[in-house]
């Protein structure tokens, strides 16, 4: 059975790869490094294209300093990856989240 994480909108537990919440009916943003739905408390973005990623995964993913973003293909400086507090869950993909860094 697939592990579950809370919906970033309503908190209902969902399988990690589910991208639509059956409870609140919202489409869920997904992590560009894993394909799993995003978690409000583990949110970051590519500093170049602003697509969302799970901070705990993306920071490791780019830690070598020569890894490109899977979306924009720009090499990411690991120091530029920051945890986003209060992300805008309704931002269009590729737009800035408007959250606090």
CSV table of N, CA and C in Angstrom, one decimal:
chain,number,residue,atom,x,y,z
A,1,UNK,N,0.8,-1.2,0.0
A,1,UNK,CA,0.0,0.0,0.0
A,1,UNK,C,0.9,1.2,0.0
A,2,UNK,N,0.5,2.2,-0.8
A,2,UNK,CA,1.2,3.5,-0.9
A,2,UNK,C,1.1,4.3,0.4
A,3,UNK,N,2.3,4.9,0.8
A,3,UNK,CA,2.2,5.8,2.0
A,3,UNK,C,1.3,7.0,1.7
A,4,UNK,N,0.7,7.5,2.8
A,4,UNK,CA,-0.2,8.7,2.7
A,4,UNK,C,0.4,9.9,3.3
A,5,UNK,N,0.0,11.1,2.8
A,5,UNK,CA,0.4,12.4,3.3
A,5,UNK,C,-0.9,13.2,3.3
A,6,UNK,N,-0.9,14.3,4.1
A,6,UNK,CA,-2.1,15.2,4.1
A,6,UNK,C,-2.2,16.0,2.8
A,7,UNK,N,-3.5,16.2,2.4
A,7,UNK,CA,-3.8,17.2,1.3
A,7,UNK,C,-3.3,18.6,1.8
A,8,UNK,N,-2.6,19.3,0.9
A,8,UNK,CA,-2.1,20.6,1.4
A,8,UNK,C,-3.3,21.6,1.5
A,9,UNK,N,-4.4,21.3,1.1
A,9,UNK,CA,-5.6,22.2,1.2
A,9,UNK,C,-6.4,21.9,2.4
A,10,UNK,N,-6.8,20.7,2.6
A,10,UNK,CA,-7.8,20.3,3.7
A,10,UNK,C,-7.2,19.4,4.8
A,11,UNK,N,-6.1,18.8,4.5
A,11,UNK,CA,-5.4,17.9,5.5
A,11,UNK,C,-5.9,16.5,5.5
A,12,UNK,N,-6.8,16.1,4.6
A,12,UNK,CA,-7.2,14.7,4.5
A,12,UNK,C,-6.0,13.9,4.0
A,13,UNK,N,-5.9,12.7,4.6
A,13,UNK,CA,-4.8,11.8,4.1
A,13,UNK,C,-5.1,11.2,2.8
A,14,UNK,N,-4.1,11.3,1.9
A,14,UNK,CA,-4.2,10.8,0.5
A,14,UNK,C,-2.9,10.0,0.2
A,15,UNK,N,-3.0,9.0,-0.7
A,15,UNK,CA,-1.8,8.4,-1.2
A,15,UNK,C,-0.9,9.5,-1.8
A,16,UNK,N,0.4,9.4,-1.6
A,16,UNK,CA,1.4,10.4,-2.0
A,16,UNK,C,1.4,10.8,-3.5
A,17,UNK,N,1.0,9.9,-4.3
A,17,UNK,CA,1.0,10.2,-5.8
A,17,UNK,C,-0.4,10.7,-6.3
A,18,UNK,N,-1.4,10.8,-5.4
A,18,UNK,CA,-2.7,11.3,-5.8
A,18,UNK,C,-2.6,12.8,-6.0
A,19,UNK,N,-3.1,13.3,-7.1
A,19,UNK,CA,-3.0,14.7,-7.5
A,19,UNK,C,-4.4,15.4,-7.5
A,20,UNK,N,-5.4,14.7,-7.0
A,20,UNK,CA,-6.7,15.4,-6.8
A,20,UNK,C,-7.3,14.8,-5.4
A,21,UNK,N,-7.7,15.8,-4.6
A,21,UNK,CA,-8.2,15.4,-3.3
A,21,UNK,C,-9.7,15.0,-3.4
A,22,UNK,N,-10.0,13.8,-3.0
A,22,UNK,CA,-11.4,13.3,-3.1
A,22,UNK,C,-12.3,14.0,-2.0
A,23,UNK,N,-11.7,14.6,-1.0
A,23,UNK,CA,-12.4,15.2,0.1
A,23,UNK,C,-12.8,16.7,-0.3
A,24,UNK,N,-11.8,17.5,-0.6
A,24,UNK,CA,-12.0,18.9,-0.9
A,24,UNK,C,-12.2,19.2,-2.4
A,25,UNK,N,-11.8,18.2,-3.2
A,25,UNK,CA,-12.0,18.3,-4.7
A,25,UNK,C,-10.9,19.2,-5.4
A,26,UNK,N,-9.9,19.6,-4.6
A,26,UNK,CA,-8.9,20.5,-5.2
A,26,UNK,C,-7.9,19.6,-6.0
A,27,UNK,N,-7.4,20.2,-7.1
A,27,UNK,CA,-6.3,19.6,-7.8
A,27,UNK,C,-5.0,20.0,-7.0
A,28,UNK,N,-4.1,19.0,-6.8
A,28,UNK,CA,-3.0,19.3,-6.0
A,28,UNK,C,-1.7,19.5,-6.8
A,29,UNK,N,-0.9,20.5,-6.3
A,29,UNK,CA,0.3,20.8,-7.0
A,29,UNK,C,1.3,19.6,-6.7
A,30,UNK,N,2.2,19.3,-7.6
A,30,UNK,CA,3.0,18.2,-7.5
A,30,UNK,C,4.5,18.6,-7.5
A,31,UNK,N,5.3,17.8,-6.8
A,31,UNK,CA,6.8,18.0,-6.7
A,31,UNK,C,7.4,17.6,-8.1
A,32,UNK,N,8.3,18.5,-8.5
A,32,UNK,CA,9.0,18.3,-9.8
A,32,UNK,C,10.1,17.2,-9.7
A,33,UNK,N,10.5,16.9,-8.5
A,33,UNK,CA,11.5,15.9,-8.3
A,33,UNK,C,11.0,14.5,-8.0
A,34,UNK,N,9.7,14.4,-7.5
A,34,UNK,CA,9.2,13.1,-7.2
A,34,UNK,C,7.9,12.7,-7.9
A,35,UNK,N,7.1,13.7,-8.3
A,35,UNK,CA,5.7,13.5,-8.8
A,35,UNK,C,4.7,13.4,-7.7
A,36,UNK,N,5.1,13.4,-6.4
A,36,UNK,CA,4.2,13.3,-5.3
A,36,UNK,C,3.5,14.6,-5.1
A,37,UNK,N,2.3,14.6,-4.5
A,37,UNK,CA,1.7,15.9,-4.2
A,37,UNK,C,2.5,16.6,-3.1
A,38,UNK,N,2.3,18.0,-3.2
A,38,UNK,CA,3.1,18.8,-2.3
A,38,UNK,C,2.6,18.8,-0.9
A,39,UNK,N,3.4,19.2,0.1
A,39,UNK,CA,3.1,19.3,1.5
A,39,UNK,C,3.4,20.7,1.9
A,40,UNK,N,2.4,21.4,2.5
A,40,UNK,CA,2.6,22.8,2.9
A,40,UNK,C,3.8,23.0,3.8
A,41,UNK,N,4.2,22.1,4.6
A,41,UNK,CA,5.3,22.3,5.6
A,41,UNK,C,6.7,21.8,5.0
A,42,UNK,N,6.7,21.4,3.7
A,42,UNK,CA,7.9,20.9,3.1
A,42,UNK,C,8.0,21.4,1.7
A,43,UNK,N,7.7,22.7,1.5
A,43,UNK,CA,7.6,23.4,0.2
A,43,UNK,C,8.8,24.2,-0.2
A,44,UNK,N,9.2,24.0,-1.4
A,44,UNK,CA,10.2,24.9,-2.0
A,44,UNK,C,9.9,25.1,-3.4
A,45,UNK,N,10.7,25.8,-4.1
A,45,UNK,CA,10.5,26.1,-5.5
A,45,UNK,C,11.8,26.1,-6.2
A,46,UNK,N,11.8,25.8,-7.5
A,46,UNK,CA,13.0,26.0,-8.3
A,46,UNK,C,13.2,27.5,-8.3
A,47,UNK,N,14.4,28.0,-7.9
A,47,UNK,CA,14.6,29.4,-7.9
A,47,UNK,C,14.6,30.1,-9.2
A,48,UNK,N,14.6,29.3,-10.3
A,48,UNK,CA,14.6,29.9,-11.6
A,48,UNK,C,13.2,29.9,-12.2
A,49,UNK,N,12.5,28.7,-12.3
A,49,UNK,CA,11.2,28.6,-12.9
A,49,UNK,C,10.0,28.7,-11.9
A,50,UNK,N,10.3,28.6,-10.6
A,50,UNK,CA,9.4,28.6,-9.5
A,50,UNK,C,8.4,27.5,-9.5
A,51,UNK,N,8.6,26.4,-10.2
A,51,UNK,CA,7.8,25.2,-10.0
A,51,UNK,C,8.0,24.6,-8.6
A,52,UNK,N,7.0,24.0,-8.0
A,52,UNK,CA,7.1,23.5,-6.6
A,52,UNK,C,7.9,22.2,-6.6
A,53,UNK,N,8.5,22.0,-5.4
A,53,UNK,CA,9.2,20.8,-5.1
A,53,UNK,C,9.2,20.6,-3.6
A,54,UNK,N,9.3,19.3,-3.2
A,54,UNK,CA,9.4,19.0,-1.8
A,54,UNK,C,10.8,19.4,-1.3
A,55,UNK,N,10.9,20.3,-0.4
A,55,UNK,CA,12.2,20.8,0.1
A,55,UNK,C,13.1,19.7,0.5
A,56,UNK,N,12.6,18.8,1.3
A,56,UNK,CA,13.4,17.7,1.8
A,56,UNK,C,14.0,16.9,0.7
A,57,UNK,N,13.4,16.8,-0.4
A,57,UNK,CA,13.9,16.0,-1.6
A,57,UNK,C,14.7,16.9,-2.5
A,58,UNK,N,14.2,18.0,-2.9
A,58,UNK,CA,14.8,18.9,-3.9
A,58,UNK,C,16.2,19.4,-3.4
A,59,UNK,N,16.3,19.7,-2.1
A,59,UNK,CA,17.6,20.2,-1.6
A,59,UNK,C,18.6,19.1,-1.7
A,60,UNK,N,18.3,17.8,-1.5
A,60,UNK,CA,19.2,16.7,-1.7
A,60,UNK,C,19.5,16.5,-3.2
A,61,UNK,N,18.4,16.6,-4.0
A,61,UNK,CA,18.5,16.4,-5.4
A,61,UNK,C,19.5,17.3,-6.1
A,62,UNK,N,19.6,18.6,-5.6
A,62,UNK,CA,20.5,19.6,-6.3
A,62,UNK,C,21.8,19.8,-5.5
A,63,UNK,N,22.0,19.0,-4.4
A,63,UNK,CA,23.1,19.2,-3.5
A,63,UNK,C,24.5,19.1,-4.2
A,64,UNK,N,24.6,18.4,-5.3
A,64,UNK,CA,25.9,18.3,-5.9
A,64,UNK,C,26.4,19.6,-6.6
A,65,UNK,N,25.4,20.5,-6.9
A,65,UNK,CA,25.7,21.8,-7.5
A,65,UNK,C,25.8,21.8,-9.0
A,66,UNK,N,25.6,20.6,-9.6
A,66,UNK,CA,25.6,20.5,-11.0
A,66,UNK,C,24.4,19.8,-11.6
A,67,UNK,N,23.3,19.8,-10.8
A,67,UNK,CA,22.1,19.1,-11.2
A,67,UNK,C,21.1,20.2,-11.7
A,68,UNK,N,20.6,20.0,-12.9
A,68,UNK,CA,19.6,20.9,-13.5
A,68,UNK,C,18.2,20.6,-12.9
A,69,UNK,N,17.4,21.6,-12.9
A,69,UNK,CA,15.9,21.5,-12.6
A,69,UNK,C,15.3,20.6,-13.7
A,70,UNK,N,14.4,19.7,-13.3
A,70,UNK,CA,13.8,18.8,-14.3
A,70,UNK,C,12.8,19.5,-15.2
A,71,UNK,N,12.4,20.7,-14.8
A,71,UNK,CA,11.4,21.5,-15.6
A,71,UNK,C,12.2,22.5,-16.6
A,72,UNK,N,13.0,23.4,-16.0
A,72,UNK,CA,13.6,24.4,-16.8
A,72,UNK,C,15.0,24.1,-17.3
A,73,UNK,N,15.6,23.0,-16.7
A,73,UNK,CA,16.9,22.5,-17.1
A,73,UNK,C,18.1,23.5,-16.8
A,74,UNK,N,17.8,24.4,-15.8
A,74,UNK,CA,18.9,25.3,-15.3
A,74,UNK,C,19.5,24.7,-14.1
A,75,UNK,N,20.9,24.7,-14.1
A,75,UNK,CA,21.6,24.1,-13.0
A,75,UNK,C,21.3,25.0,-11.7
A,76,UNK,N,20.9,24.3,-10.6
A,76,UNK,CA,20.5,25.0,-9.4
A,76,UNK,C,21.6,25.0,-8.4
A,77,UNK,N,21.9,26.3,-7.9
A,77,UNK,CA,22.8,26.5,-6.8
A,77,UNK,C,22.1,25.9,-5.5
A,78,UNK,N,22.7,24.9,-4.9
A,78,UNK,CA,22.0,24.4,-3.7
A,78,UNK,C,21.7,25.5,-2.6
A,79,UNK,N,22.5,26.5,-2.5
A,79,UNK,CA,22.3,27.5,-1.5
A,79,UNK,C,21.1,28.4,-1.8
A,80,UNK,N,20.6,28.3,-3.1
A,80,UNK,CA,19.4,29.1,-3.4
A,80,UNK,C,18.1,28.4,-3.2
A,81,UNK,N,18.1,27.2,-2.7
A,81,UNK,CA,16.9,26.4,-2.4
A,81,UNK,C,16.5,26.7,-1.0
A,82,UNK,N,15.3,27.3,-0.8
A,82,UNK,CA,14.8,27.7,0.5
A,82,UNK,C,13.5,27.2,0.8
A,83,UNK,N,13.2,26.9,2.1
A,83,UNK,CA,11.9,26.5,2.5
A,83,UNK,C,10.9,27.6,2.4
A,84,UNK,N,9.8,27.4,1.8
A,84,UNK,CA,8.7,28.5,1.6
A,84,UNK,C,7.7,28.3,2.7
A,85,UNK,N,7.5,29.3,3.4
A,85,UNK,CA,6.4,29.3,4.5
A,85,UNK,C,5.2,29.9,3.9
A,86,UNK,N,4.0,29.3,4.2
A,86,UNK,CA,2.7,29.8,3.8
A,86,UNK,C,2.7,29.9,2.2
A,87,UNK,N,2.9,28.8,1.5
A,87,UNK,CA,2.9,28.9,0.0
A,87,UNK,C,1.4,29.2,-0.5
A,88,UNK,N,1.4,29.8,-1.6
A,88,UNK,CA,0.1,30.0,-2.3
A,88,UNK,C,-0.3,28.8,-3.0
A,89,UNK,N,-1.2,28.0,-2.5
A,89,UNK,CA,-1.6,26.7,-3.0
A,89,UNK,C,-2.3,26.8,-4.3
A,90,UNK,N,-2.9,28.0,-4.6
A,90,UNK,CA,-3.6,28.2,-5.8
A,90,UNK,C,-2.9,28.9,-6.9
A,91,UNK,N,-1.6,29.1,-6.7
A,91,UNK,CA,-0.7,29.8,-7.8
A,91,UNK,C,-0.7,28.8,-9.0
A,92,UNK,N,-0.6,29.4,-10.2
A,92,UNK,CA,-0.5,28.6,-11.4
A,92,UNK,C,0.9,28.0,-11.4
A,93,UNK,N,1.0,26.8,-11.9
A,93,UNK,CA,2.3,26.2,-11.9
A,93,UNK,C,3.2,27.0,-12.8
A,94,UNK,N,4.4,27.3,-12.3
A,94,UNK,CA,5.4,28.1,-13.0
A,94,UNK,C,5.4,29.5,-12.6
A,95,UNK,N,4.3,29.9,-11.8
A,95,UNK,CA,4.3,31.3,-11.2
A,95,UNK,C,4.9,31.2,-9.8
A,96,UNK,N,5.3,32.3,-9.3
A,96,UNK,CA,5.9,32.4,-8.0
A,96,UNK,C,4.8,32.1,-7.0
A,97,UNK,N,5.1,31.4,-6.0
A,97,UNK,CA,4.1,31.0,-5.0
A,97,UNK,C,3.6,32.1,-4.2
A,98,UNK,N,4.3,33.2,-4.0
A,98,UNK,CA,3.9,34.3,-3.2
A,98,UNK,C,4.0,34.0,-1.7
A,99,UNK,N,4.6,32.8,-1.4
A,99,UNK,CA,4.8,32.5,0.0
A,99,UNK,C,6.0,33.2,0.6
A,100,UNK,N,6.2,33.1,1.9
A,100,UNK,CA,7.3,33.7,2.5
A,100,UNK,C,8.5,32.7,2.5
A,101,UNK,N,9.7,33.2,2.2
A,101,UNK,CA,10.9,32.4,2.2
A,101,UNK,C,11.6,32.6,3.6
